[in-house]
Coordinates of C-alpha atoms and ligand atoms in Angstrom, one line a residue:
V1112 CA -124.2 94.4 -88.4
G1113 CA -121.0 92.3 -89.7
N1114 CA -123.4 88.8 -89.2
I1115 CA -122.2 86.3 -91.8
K1116 CA -124.1 82.9 -92.7
I1117 CA -122.2 80.5 -95.0
A1118 CA -124.5 77.9 -96.4
H1119 CA -123.5 74.9 -98.4
V1120 CA -120.8 76.5 -100.1
S1121 CA -118.4 74.3 -102.4
K1122 CA -115.5 75.8 -104.8
V1123 CA -114.2 73.6 -107.5
Y1124 CA -111.6 75.6 -109.6
T1125 CA -111.5 75.1 -113.3
N1126 CA -108.6 73.0 -113.0
G1127 CA -111.1 70.6 -111.4
T1128 CA -108.9 71.1 -107.7
I1129 CA -111.6 71.2 -105.0
G1130 CA -111.0 74.1 -103.1
L1131 CA -114.1 74.3 -100.7
D1132 CA -116.5 71.2 -100.1
G1133 CA -119.9 72.0 -98.4
I1134 CA -119.1 74.3 -95.9
N1135 CA -122.1 75.6 -93.4
L1136 CA -120.7 78.2 -91.0
E1137 CA -122.5 81.0 -89.0
I1138 CA -120.1 83.8 -87.6
P1139 CA -122.1 86.6 -85.4
S1140 CA -121.4 90.2 -85.4
G1141 CA -118.2 91.2 -83.7
E1142 CA -116.4 87.6 -83.5
F1143 CA -112.7 87.1 -83.7
L1144 CA -112.8 84.0 -85.4
V1145 CA -109.8 82.1 -86.7
I1146 CA -109.4 79.4 -89.3
V1147 CA -106.5 76.9 -88.7
G1148 CA -105.4 74.3 -91.4
L1149 CA -102.5 73.0 -93.3
S1150 CA -101.4 74.6 -96.8
G1151 CA -104.1 73.8 -99.2
A1152 CA -106.7 73.3 -96.5
G1153 CA -108.9 76.1 -98.1
K1154 CA -108.6 78.8 -95.7
S1155 CA -107.7 81.6 -98.5
T1156 CA -110.6 80.3 -100.7
L1157 CA -112.8 80.7 -98.0
L1158 CA -111.7 84.3 -97.5
R1159 CA -111.6 85.1 -101.0
A1160 CA -115.4 83.8 -101.4
I1161 CA -116.5 86.1 -98.6
N1162 CA -115.3 89.2 -100.4
R1163 CA -116.2 88.0 -103.7
L1164 CA -112.5 87.8 -105.1
H1165 CA -113.7 84.9 -106.8
D1166 CA -116.9 82.8 -107.1
V1167 CA -117.9 79.9 -105.4
T1168 CA -119.5 77.0 -107.3
T1169 CA -122.4 76.3 -105.1
G1170 CA -123.7 77.7 -102.0
S1171 CA -124.5 81.0 -100.5
I1172 CA -122.7 83.8 -98.4
E1173 CA -124.9 86.1 -96.5
I1174 CA -123.5 89.5 -95.1
D1175 CA -126.1 90.8 -93.1
G1176 CA -128.5 88.9 -95.0
E1177 CA -127.4 90.1 -98.4
D1178 CA -126.1 87.1 -100.6
I1179 CA -122.8 88.4 -101.9
T1180 CA -122.4 85.1 -104.2
K1181 CA -125.3 86.4 -106.3
A1182 CA -124.9 90.6 -105.8
R1183 CA -123.9 92.4 -109.3
G1184 CA -122.9 95.8 -109.9
K1185 CA -123.5 98.6 -107.7
G1186 CA -125.2 96.1 -105.2
L1187 CA -122.0 94.3 -105.3
R1188 CA -119.7 97.4 -104.9
L1189 CA -121.5 98.4 -101.8
L1190 CA -121.7 95.4 -100.2
R1191 CA -117.7 94.7 -100.8
R1192 CA -116.9 97.9 -98.8
N1193 CA -118.4 96.6 -96.0
I1194 CA -115.5 93.6 -95.9
A1195 CA -111.8 94.7 -95.7
M1196 CA -108.8 92.5 -96.5
I1197 CA -105.8 92.4 -95.3
F1198 CA -102.8 89.9 -97.1
Q1199 CA -99.9 88.1 -96.3
N1200 CA -97.7 90.3 -98.4
F1201 CA -99.0 93.8 -97.5
N1202 CA -99.5 94.8 -100.9
L1203 CA -98.7 98.5 -100.1
V1204 CA -97.2 100.8 -103.3
K1205 CA -93.8 100.7 -102.6
R1206 CA -92.5 103.7 -103.5
A1207 CA -95.3 106.2 -102.0
S1208 CA -95.9 107.7 -98.6
V1209 CA -97.3 106.0 -95.8
A1210 CA -100.2 108.5 -96.1
R1211 CA -101.0 107.8 -99.8
N1212 CA -101.1 104.3 -98.9
V1213 CA -103.5 104.8 -96.5
L1214 CA -105.6 107.0 -98.4
A1215 CA -105.7 104.6 -101.5
G1216 CA -108.2 102.5 -99.0
R1217 CA -110.5 105.8 -100.3
V1218 CA -109.7 105.2 -103.7
G1219 CA -113.1 103.5 -104.8
Y1220 CA -114.8 106.7 -103.2
Y1221 CA -113.1 109.1 -105.6
S1222 CA -113.0 109.4 -109.4
T1223 CA -109.8 108.4 -111.2
F1224 CA -108.6 111.5 -112.1
R1225 CA -108.5 112.8 -108.3
S1226 CA -107.0 109.9 -107.1
T1227 CA -104.4 109.6 -109.6
F1228 CA -103.1 113.3 -108.5
G1229 CA -103.9 112.6 -104.7
L1230 CA -106.5 115.1 -104.8
F1231 CA -108.1 114.0 -101.3
S1232 CA -110.6 115.7 -99.1
K1233 CA -109.7 117.1 -95.6
G1234 CA -112.1 114.6 -94.2
D1235 CA -110.0 111.6 -95.6
R1236 CA -106.9 113.3 -94.5
E1237 CA -108.1 113.4 -91.1
M1238 CA -109.7 109.9 -91.6
A1239 CA -105.8 108.7 -92.5
A1240 CA -104.4 110.0 -89.6
Q1241 CA -106.8 108.8 -87.1
N1242 CA -106.3 105.2 -88.3
L1243 CA -102.8 105.4 -88.3
K1244 CA -103.1 106.7 -84.7
R1245 CA -105.0 103.3 -84.1
V1246 CA -102.0 101.3 -85.3
N1247 CA -99.5 103.4 -83.6
M1248 CA -97.9 104.5 -87.1
I1249 CA -99.2 108.2 -87.3
E1250 CA -95.3 109.4 -86.8
K1251 CA -94.5 107.5 -90.1
Y1252 CA -96.9 109.5 -92.0
Y1253 CA -94.6 111.1 -94.5
T1254 CA -92.2 107.9 -94.7
R1255 CA -92.0 105.9 -97.8
A1256 CA -93.5 102.3 -97.5
D1257 CA -90.3 100.7 -98.6
E1258 CA -88.6 102.3 -95.7
L1259 CA -90.7 100.2 -93.0
S1260 CA -90.1 97.0 -91.5
G1261 CA -92.6 94.4 -92.4
G1262 CA -94.6 94.6 -89.1
Q1263 CA -94.9 98.4 -89.8
Q1264 CA -96.0 97.7 -93.6
Q1265 CA -98.5 95.3 -92.2
R1266 CA -99.9 97.8 -89.7
V1267 CA -100.0 100.6 -92.5
A1268 CA -102.0 97.8 -94.7
I1269 CA -104.4 97.8 -91.8
A1270 CA -105.1 101.3 -91.4
R1271 CA -105.3 101.3 -95.5
A1272 CA -108.2 98.7 -94.6
M1273 CA -109.9 100.8 -92.0
M1274 CA -110.5 103.6 -94.7
Q1275 CA -113.5 101.4 -96.2
A1276 CA -115.0 101.8 -92.5
P1277 CA -115.6 97.9 -92.9
K1278 CA -117.9 95.8 -90.7
V1279 CA -116.1 92.6 -91.5
V1280 CA -112.0 92.2 -91.8
L1281 CA -110.5 89.4 -93.8
A1282 CA -107.1 88.6 -92.6
D1283 CA -104.9 85.6 -94.9
E1284 CA -101.8 84.7 -93.1
P1285 CA -101.2 88.2 -92.2
I1286 CA -98.2 87.6 -90.1
A1287 CA -96.7 84.8 -91.9
S1288 CA -93.6 86.8 -93.0
L1289 CA -93.0 88.2 -89.7
D1290 CA -91.1 87.7 -86.7
P1291 CA -92.8 86.8 -83.1
K1292 CA -92.7 90.4 -81.7
T1293 CA -94.2 92.3 -84.6
T1294 CA -96.6 89.3 -85.2
E1295 CA -98.1 90.3 -81.4
M1296 CA -98.5 94.0 -82.6
V1297 CA -100.0 92.9 -85.6
M1298 CA -102.3 90.3 -83.9
D1299 CA -102.9 92.9 -81.1
D1300 CA -103.9 95.7 -83.4
L1301 CA -106.8 93.1 -85.0
K1302 CA -107.8 92.7 -81.6
R1303 CA -108.1 96.0 -80.6
L1304 CA -110.1 97.1 -83.7
N1305 CA -112.4 93.9 -82.9
Q1306 CA -113.1 94.9 -79.1
E1307 CA -113.1 98.7 -79.8
L1308 CA -115.3 98.9 -83.0
G1309 CA -117.2 95.7 -82.9
L1310 CA -115.5 94.5 -86.0
T1311 CA -116.1 91.0 -87.3
V1312 CA -112.5 89.7 -87.6
I1313 CA -111.7 86.6 -89.5
V1314 CA -107.8 85.7 -89.6
N1315 CA -106.4 82.4 -91.3
L1316 CA -103.6 81.1 -89.3
H1317 CA -101.0 78.1 -89.2
S1318 CA -100.2 78.7 -85.9
V1319 CA -102.6 77.0 -83.1
P1320 CA -101.0 78.7 -79.9
L1321 CA -101.5 82.1 -81.7
A1322 CA -105.3 80.8 -82.8
M1323 CA -105.4 80.3 -79.0
Q1324 CA -104.4 83.4 -77.5
Y1325 CA -106.8 85.5 -80.1
A1326 CA -109.7 83.5 -81.0
D1327 CA -113.1 84.1 -79.7
R1328 CA -113.9 80.7 -81.8
I1329 CA -111.6 78.3 -83.7
I1330 CA -112.6 76.3 -87.0
G1331 CA -110.3 73.9 -88.8
L1332 CA -110.2 73.2 -92.5
R1333 CA -108.9 69.8 -94.0
A1334 CA -109.3 69.4 -97.7
G1335 CA -111.9 71.9 -98.0
K1336 CA -114.1 70.7 -95.4
L1337 CA -115.0 72.2 -92.0
V1338 CA -113.5 69.8 -89.6
Y1339 CA -113.2 71.3 -86.2
D1340 CA -115.6 74.3 -84.9
K1341 CA -115.4 75.4 -81.5
P1342 CA -115.7 78.4 -79.1
I1343 CA -112.2 79.2 -77.3
S1344 CA -113.6 78.2 -73.9
E1345 CA -114.3 74.5 -75.3
V1346 CA -110.7 74.2 -76.9
T1347 CA -108.4 71.6 -75.2
E1348 CA -104.9 70.8 -75.8
A1349 CA -105.8 67.2 -76.4
D1350 CA -107.8 68.9 -79.6
Ligands
ADP670 P1 -111.3 80.1 -110.7 O1 -111.6 78.5 -111.0 O2 -111.7 80.5 -109.4 O3 -111.8 80.9 -112.4 P2 -108.9 79.8 -112.0 O4 -108.6 78.5 -112.1 O5 -109.3 80.5 -113.3 O6 -109.4 80.2 -111.0 O7 -107.2 80.0 -111.6 C1 -106.9 81.6 -111.1 C2 -105.4 81.6 -111.2 O8 -104.7 80.9 -110.2 C3 -104.7 81.0 -112.9 O9 -103.7 81.7 -113.1 C4 -104.2 79.6 -112.2 O10 -103.1 79.3 -113.2 C5 -103.5 80.1 -110.9 N1 -103.4 78.5 -110.3 C6 -103.7 77.6 -110.5 N2 -103.6 76.4 -109.5 C7 -103.1 77.1 -108.1 C8 -102.9 76.6 -106.9 N3 -102.6 75.3 -107.1 N4 -102.8 77.6 -106.0 C9 -102.7 78.7 -106.2 N5 -102.7 79.5 -107.7 C10 -103.2 78.5 -108.5
ADP671 P1 -104.8 77.3 -97.6 O1 -105.2 78.8 -97.8 O2 -105.8 76.8 -96.4 O3 -103.5 77.1 -97.9 P2 -105.9 77.3 -100.7 O4 -107.4 77.9 -100.2 O5 -104.9 78.5 -100.9 O6 -105.4 76.5 -99.1 O7 -106.2 76.1 -101.3 C1 -107.2 75.2 -101.4 C2 -107.2 74.2 -102.8 O8 -107.4 74.9 -103.7 C3 -105.5 73.8 -102.5 O9 -105.7 72.5 -103.1 C4 -104.7 74.4 -103.9 O10 -103.8 73.8 -104.3 C5 -105.9 74.9 -104.5 N1 -106.2 76.3 -105.0 C6 -106.0 77.4 -104.7 N2 -106.3 78.1 -105.6 C7 -106.5 77.7 -106.8 C8 -106.4 78.3 -108.2 N3 -106.5 79.7 -108.3 N4 -106.5 77.3 -108.9 C9 -106.8 76.1 -108.6 N5 -106.5 75.6 -107.8 C10 -106.5 76.4 -106.5

């Protein structure tokens, strides 16, 4: 599970800008795929289409055989649970503890009343602790999010994403605001989740050297088109 099949996907924004232009792409379950391309190439438009943060204009995106571009209501909610997203700016609640931020990854599973008052189950608290251990952040369980470094915040965001028990993790320039050392920690966390849990991981990156260090496969976008697609074994410096 975690297989993605993108067929004939185009996205034209309402102001006429072309975001994606005829994308065909199959991403097998368990692949670590890195998408590279200049700013404006369509990388984040593609990730946002895969978890239906926005609609595409034409085409289909199948997640394990189910087309997320056409799903509605409960079917869409269930499909989206399989897909976690990590953002450049972490998107944590700054004044809440690390634990509360990670448990927020379960909010969709609770009533508004219970989540507002932090009435999470013992099982979910254990799950939060387990996911914080995975990213080496368990010692910060009670720390407020705004007391953490950027790299630590991103690792908490990864732990929060794991609370969905996703099959696919999408990361949109997750290291853009981090220094080289914390960049490596965050990328190592993503690689570990990919290898240990078999998750499909798709990461948008600017840096080609970093892509070469972590990817199973690299694709390139330019002006909304797929212009490059190679397994890492065939990527050469000349590319
Ligand atoms: P959609 O076509 O998916 O409905 P919209 O055209 O409604 O998306 O745009 C969504 C939001 O993004 C709007 O508030 C818009 O102003 C903003 N936006 C417009 N142009 C850009 C851009 N080049 N990059 C990022 N955001 C933009
Ligand atoms: P990347 O992630 O590779 O930097 P994007 O997917 O953000 O590229 O953008 C692709 C193209 O779509 C760009 O021309 C960008 O300006 C445009 N774009 C992105 N978001 C919006 C939006 N909400 N409304 C209109 N145009 C947008």
